[in-house]
Structures are given as structure tokens and as C-alpha cells.
Amino acid sequence: MANAQKDILSWADKSGEFKRQQSSFRDWISSKPDAEFPAEKGRYHLYVSYACPWAHRALIVRKLKGLEEYFPYTSVHWEMLEKGWRFATKSDNEPGEEVTPDPVHEGFTHLRDVYFSVNKDYEGRFTVPTLYDKKQKRIVSNESSEIIRMMYTEFDHLLDDKYKSLDLLPKDLKDKIEETNEWTYNDINNGVYKSGFATSQDAYEKAVTTLFKSLDRAEADLAKSSGPFYFGDRITEQDVRLYTTIIRFDAVYVQHFKTNLRDIRSGYPNLHKWVRNLYWNHPAFGTTTEFTHIKKHYTKSHKQINPHSITPLGPVPDILPVDEEVAAVKASK
Ligand SMILES: N[C@@H](CCC(=O)N[C@@H](CS)C(=O)NCC(=O)O)C(=O)O
């Protein structure tokens, strides 16, 4: 329990580099009826935060695969203080669907209550996403990369053709996707955190330069892609995994995590076009993006880096309309 109380910056090592902890629950839902966690309606509950890029992956895939009835969910409140994520109260009135008290456990006030109900001696972090099995009263998984992969295949036998046929990890692209995942995860998804939570100048500079090298790489890949998705006309896992960081980039990371060598809207035309298409034209992306939660969570929960919890007003708008560019980009065309 002592570990669980540590603030997030304390995961930095002696060199000042942020180290993300391994997820603790790593079971899998399976399509096999005799499985320990079988694919069933009414059995699972997903705890997320609209603020969190890892949880956001699960919300996007749930909708892309038409799994809404299989994964009812609750978003915690954006505020994450000493006791970790808290559930919204009846009187909180935050934007977004399902920002409610815990509908599964009456009286639970924090996500940690769910973790402790499963294991009273739990010593890890209380992270979202958390996939909970109501029948066995157990946590199946709190690792987003695995939760989304369960969603791709294990429910297909229960889904309409439209959703069954959507393959986010097609065989012919699997190796490419895995290879892209590697640097997207290390340098971009986690790279923004390594930048923002670094506690030494060297660690910060190393993380930020690596991050921008990999953003350049994604930009070059998108310039070569026939679009509108990362790998051409098929939406894949790579779109999901990259989107949740890029959509937060200008809105919060540029200033809060000091990832400010460039921003997306004025520095990365292909990433900008790609992210606007996903946000505006694909509801699984747009309707699961809640900028209020994103901006308020980071700026009002990380007191170590923003002690007065002031949330900057900009950028305005959070995301540009699908065909609009910032003035400087427009002028240069
Ligand atoms: N590896 C995990 C990481 C999840 C994660 O770090 N979530 C953050 C929010 S963005 C969290 O819940 N942090 C709470 C804490 O560390 O105390 C995953 O991808 O599912």
C-alpha cells in the first residue's frame, strides 16, 4: 500500500527519467465458452478516464467494434489527487457520458476501492483502464494494449458482420504495426510523459528530442500513406494508438509537459490532417474525446508540475475544423 501512495513523479529514477510501472492484472477474455473469462454480455465493466490516453484506446475500440453492450463503462472524474482517481458524485456535473458514481459497487468513492475489493493488500497503482468481471468480482486486466486486442477478436462470433469484419490488426500488416508500435509507444505515447515527468534537464532533453524525432518519423509515414489512415484506406491499431497522444498534444502536452519544439497544428501538416479526419469524421474517435477532462486532469492533478492548478485557456480552439489551417500555414500555401 505504501507504494500506491507515491506521487507520480516519484517513479523517476536517479537520473531523473520517468519509468512507467508494469500493469498488474494481465488476464484475457476469450471466445471459448469454458474460458476463465468468457466473452459474455452483462458480465464486464470498464473503468476509464476521459483524460487518460491509455483508457481512451479502449473507448475508441469499444465503439469501432460495436461492443457497447458488452462493455458498459464509467469514466472517473478528471481530478486525481492523493487517493488516485475518484468517482464523480451525484452533484458533479462534468461533460461526457457516464461520468457517474460507480454503478457496480454502491458507496465506492475512488477507483482504489475497486482494486482493494479484489485484493486488500494490493500494492500497485490504481490505473485506468480497468476491466472488471462482475461475476467473479475480479479485475481481468488493467493493461490497455491487451484490453483492446481482446476486443478485436474474442467477441467476433457474437457481432454483426459489419463489426466482425473490422480487423484492426490484419495479418498482412501485423509485423509493420508491431514495429511501429514499438517506437510509437516508447517515444511518443510514453515519450510525452517521460518529457513532462523528467526531474533533470538531461532526462527532459533526451525525452523531448527522441519524441520529436519520432513525430518526424510519423509525419514522414503519413506523407507517404495514400490515407486517410496511417496504413492507407484501412483503419488499424496504429491509428488508435497514435491518435490518443496526438489529440492531446496541442491541447495540453505542449505547455504542461513542455513538449514545445513544435505543435501539431503548425508544425506537422500530415499529422494534423490525419488527426482532424479521425476526430471530425469518425465518431469512435470524436465522441470519445473530452477536452475538458483532458485539460483539467493534467493541469489540476499534477501539482508537482503545476502547483497552482491554473488551466491555460488556450489553445483556441482545442482542435481546428477539418479544413481549416492556422493563419501562418494558410499564408504559406
Ligand atoms: N500500462 C497502462 C498504463 C495506464 C496508466 O498509466 N493510466 C494512468 C492515467 S493516464 C493512471 O491511471 N494513473 C494513475 C496512477 O498511476 O496512479 C495501460 O496502458 O493500460
PDB file of N, CA and C in Angstrom, residues 59-91:
ATOM      1  N   LEU A  59     -11.909   2.999 -25.164  1.00  0.00           N
ATOM      2  CA  LEU A  59     -13.188   3.614 -25.549  1.00  0.00           C
ATOM      3  C   LEU A  59     -13.344   3.653 -27.062  1.00  0.00           C
ATOM      4  N   ILE A  60     -12.245   3.934 -27.765  1.00  0.00           N
ATOM      5  CA  ILE A  60     -12.305   4.004 -29.231  1.00  0.00           C
ATOM      6  C   ILE A  60     -12.593   2.620 -29.822  1.00  0.00           C
ATOM      7  N   VAL A  61     -11.860   1.617 -29.365  1.00  0.00           N
ATOM      8  CA  VAL A  61     -12.022   0.279 -29.948  1.00  0.00           C
ATOM      9  C   VAL A  61     -13.399  -0.290 -29.601  1.00  0.00           C
ATOM     10  N   ARG A  62     -13.870  -0.050 -28.386  1.00  0.00           N
ATOM     11  CA  ARG A  62     -15.219  -0.488 -27.987  1.00  0.00           C
ATOM     12  C   ARG A  62     -16.258  -0.001 -28.991  1.00  0.00           C
ATOM     13  N   LYS A  63     -16.127   1.243 -29.413  1.00  0.00           N
ATOM     14  CA  LYS A  63     -17.105   1.821 -30.339  1.00  0.00           C
ATOM     15  C   LYS A  63     -16.852   1.362 -31.780  1.00  0.00           C
ATOM     16  N   LEU A  64     -15.590   1.319 -32.178  1.00  0.00           N
ATOM     17  CA  LEU A  64     -15.278   0.867 -33.543  1.00  0.00           C
ATOM     18  C   LEU A  64     -15.801  -0.550 -33.778  1.00  0.00           C
ATOM     19  N   LYS A  65     -15.685  -1.404 -32.758  1.00  0.00           N
ATOM     20  CA  LYS A  65     -16.083  -2.807 -32.902  1.00  0.00           C
ATOM     21  C   LYS A  65     -17.542  -3.053 -32.504  1.00  0.00           C
ATOM     22  N   GLY A  66     -18.279  -1.999 -32.195  1.00  0.00           N
ATOM     23  CA  GLY A  66     -19.696  -2.176 -31.854  1.00  0.00           C
ATOM     24  C   GLY A  66     -19.905  -2.993 -30.585  1.00  0.00           C
ATOM     25  N   LEU A  67     -19.033  -2.772 -29.606  1.00  0.00           N
ATOM     26  CA  LEU A  67     -19.074  -3.580 -28.377  1.00  0.00           C
ATOM     27  C   LEU A  67     -19.740  -2.857 -27.195  1.00  0.00           C
ATOM     28  N   GLU A  68     -20.531  -1.850 -27.515  1.00  0.00           N
ATOM     29  CA  GLU A  68     -21.094  -1.021 -26.439  1.00  0.00           C
ATOM     30  C   GLU A  68     -21.841  -1.853 -25.393  1.00  0.00           C
ATOM     31  N   GLU A  69     -22.638  -2.831 -25.854  1.00  0.00           N
ATOM     32  CA  GLU A  69     -23.439  -3.607 -24.890  1.00  0.00           C
ATOM     33  C   GLU A  69     -22.588  -4.588 -24.093  1.00  0.00           C
ATOM     34  N   TYR A  70     -21.449  -4.923 -24.607  1.00  0.00           N
ATOM     35  CA  TYR A  70     -20.587  -5.867 -23.893  1.00  0.00           C
ATOM     36  C   TYR A  70     -19.704  -5.180 -22.863  1.00  0.00           C
ATOM     37  N   PHE A  71     -19.467  -3.906 -23.099  1.00  0.00           N
ATOM     38  CA  PHE A  71     -18.590  -3.166 -22.178  1.00  0.00           C
ATOM     39  C   PHE A  71     -19.237  -1.863 -21.715  1.00  0.00           C
ATOM     40  N   PRO A  72     -20.241  -1.963 -20.825  1.00  0.00           N
ATOM     41  CA  PRO A  72     -20.695  -0.715 -20.205  1.00  0.00           C
ATOM     42  C   PRO A  72     -19.492  -0.103 -19.480  1.00  0.00           C
ATOM     43  N   TYR A  73     -19.490   1.204 -19.351  1.00  0.00           N
ATOM     44  CA  TYR A  73     -18.307   1.804 -18.732  1.00  0.00           C
ATOM     45  C   TYR A  73     -18.665   2.970 -17.816  1.00  0.00           C
ATOM     46  N   THR A  74     -17.703   3.344 -17.001  1.00  0.00           N
ATOM     47  CA  THR A  74     -17.828   4.533 -16.160  1.00  0.00           C
ATOM     48  C   THR A  74     -16.549   5.327 -16.321  1.00  0.00           C
ATOM     49  N   SER A  75     -16.693   6.622 -16.539  1.00  0.00           N
ATOM     50  CA  SER A  75     -15.493   7.466 -16.506  1.00  0.00           C
ATOM     51  C   SER A  75     -15.381   8.079 -15.130  1.00  0.00           C
ATOM     52  N   VAL A  76     -14.196   8.005 -14.551  1.00  0.00           N
ATOM     53  CA  VAL A  76     -13.958   8.692 -13.282  1.00  0.00           C
ATOM     54  C   VAL A  76     -13.941  10.200 -13.529  1.00  0.00           C
ATOM     55  N   HIS A  77     -13.987  10.939 -12.460  1.00  0.00           N
ATOM     56  CA  HIS A  77     -13.840  12.398 -12.526  1.00  0.00           C
ATOM     57  C   HIS A  77     -12.411  12.710 -12.975  1.00  0.00           C
ATOM     58  N   TRP A  78     -12.207  13.864 -13.599  1.00  0.00           N
ATOM     59  CA  TRP A  78     -10.865  14.182 -14.105  1.00  0.00           C
ATOM     60  C   TRP A  78      -9.833  14.449 -13.002  1.00  0.00           C
ATOM     61  N   GLU A  79     -10.337  14.692 -11.797  1.00  0.00           N
ATOM     62  CA  GLU A  79      -9.414  15.070 -10.723  1.00  0.00           C
ATOM     63  C   GLU A  79      -8.773  13.835 -10.087  1.00  0.00           C
ATOM     64  N   MET A  80      -7.441  13.807 -10.070  1.00  0.00           N
ATOM     65  CA  MET A  80      -6.747  12.656  -9.478  1.00  0.00           C
ATOM     66  C   MET A  80      -5.783  13.174  -8.408  1.00  0.00           C
ATOM     67  N   LEU A  81      -6.194  13.043  -7.149  1.00  0.00           N
ATOM     68  CA  LEU A  81      -5.357  13.594  -6.070  1.00  0.00           C
ATOM     69  C   LEU A  81      -4.711  12.455  -5.271  1.00  0.00           C
ATOM     70  N   GLU A  82      -4.462  12.673  -3.968  1.00  0.00           N
ATOM     71  CA  GLU A  82      -3.649  11.688  -3.205  1.00  0.00           C
ATOM     72  C   GLU A  82      -4.207  10.265  -3.263  1.00  0.00           C
ATOM     73  N   LYS A  83      -5.517  10.132  -3.258  1.00  0.00           N
ATOM     74  CA  LYS A  83      -6.093   8.776  -3.249  1.00  0.00           C
ATOM     75  C   LYS A  83      -6.321   8.257  -4.665  1.00  0.00           C
ATOM     76  N   GLY A  84      -5.778   8.941  -5.634  1.00  0.00           N
ATOM     77  CA  GLY A  84      -5.933   8.483  -7.019  1.00  0.00           C
ATOM     78  C   GLY A  84      -7.265   8.915  -7.621  1.00  0.00           C
ATOM     79  N   TRP A  85      -7.648   8.248  -8.684  1.00  0.00           N
ATOM     80  CA  TRP A  85      -8.889   8.620  -9.381  1.00  0.00           C
ATOM     81  C   TRP A  85     -10.090   8.512  -8.451  1.00  0.00           C
ATOM     82  N   ARG A  86     -10.983   9.507  -8.524  1.00  0.00           N
ATOM     83  CA  ARG A  86     -12.213   9.403  -7.735  1.00  0.00           C
ATOM     84  C   ARG A  86     -13.403   9.312  -8.685  1.00  0.00           C
ATOM     85  N   PHE A  87     -14.471   8.689  -8.203  1.00  0.00           N
ATOM     86  CA  PHE A  87     -15.695   8.674  -8.996  1.00  0.00           C
ATOM     87  C   PHE A  87     -16.383  10.022  -8.856  1.00  0.00           C
ATOM     88  N   ALA A  88     -17.130  10.388  -9.901  1.00  0.00           N
ATOM     89  CA  ALA A  88     -17.935  11.603  -9.796  1.00  0.00           C
ATOM     90  C   ALA A  88     -19.012  11.368  -8.740  1.00  0.00           C
ATOM     91  N   THR A  89     -19.446  12.440  -8.102  1.00  0.00           N
ATOM     92  CA  THR A  89     -20.559  12.328  -7.153  1.00  0.00           C
ATOM     93  C   THR A  89     -21.836  12.682  -7.915  1.00  0.00           C
ATOM     94  N   LYS A  90     -22.972  12.467  -7.250  1.00  0.00           N
ATOM     95  CA  LYS A  90     -24.248  12.778  -7.932  1.00  0.00           C
ATOM     96  C   LYS A  90     -24.350  14.249  -8.285  1.00  0.00           C
ATOM     97  N   SER A  91     -23.674  15.102  -7.500  1.00  0.00           N
ATOM     98  CA  SER A  91     -23.811  16.533  -7.778  1.00  0.00           C
ATOM     99  C   SER A  91     -22.737  17.071  -8.730  1.00  0.00           C
TER     100      SER A  91
END
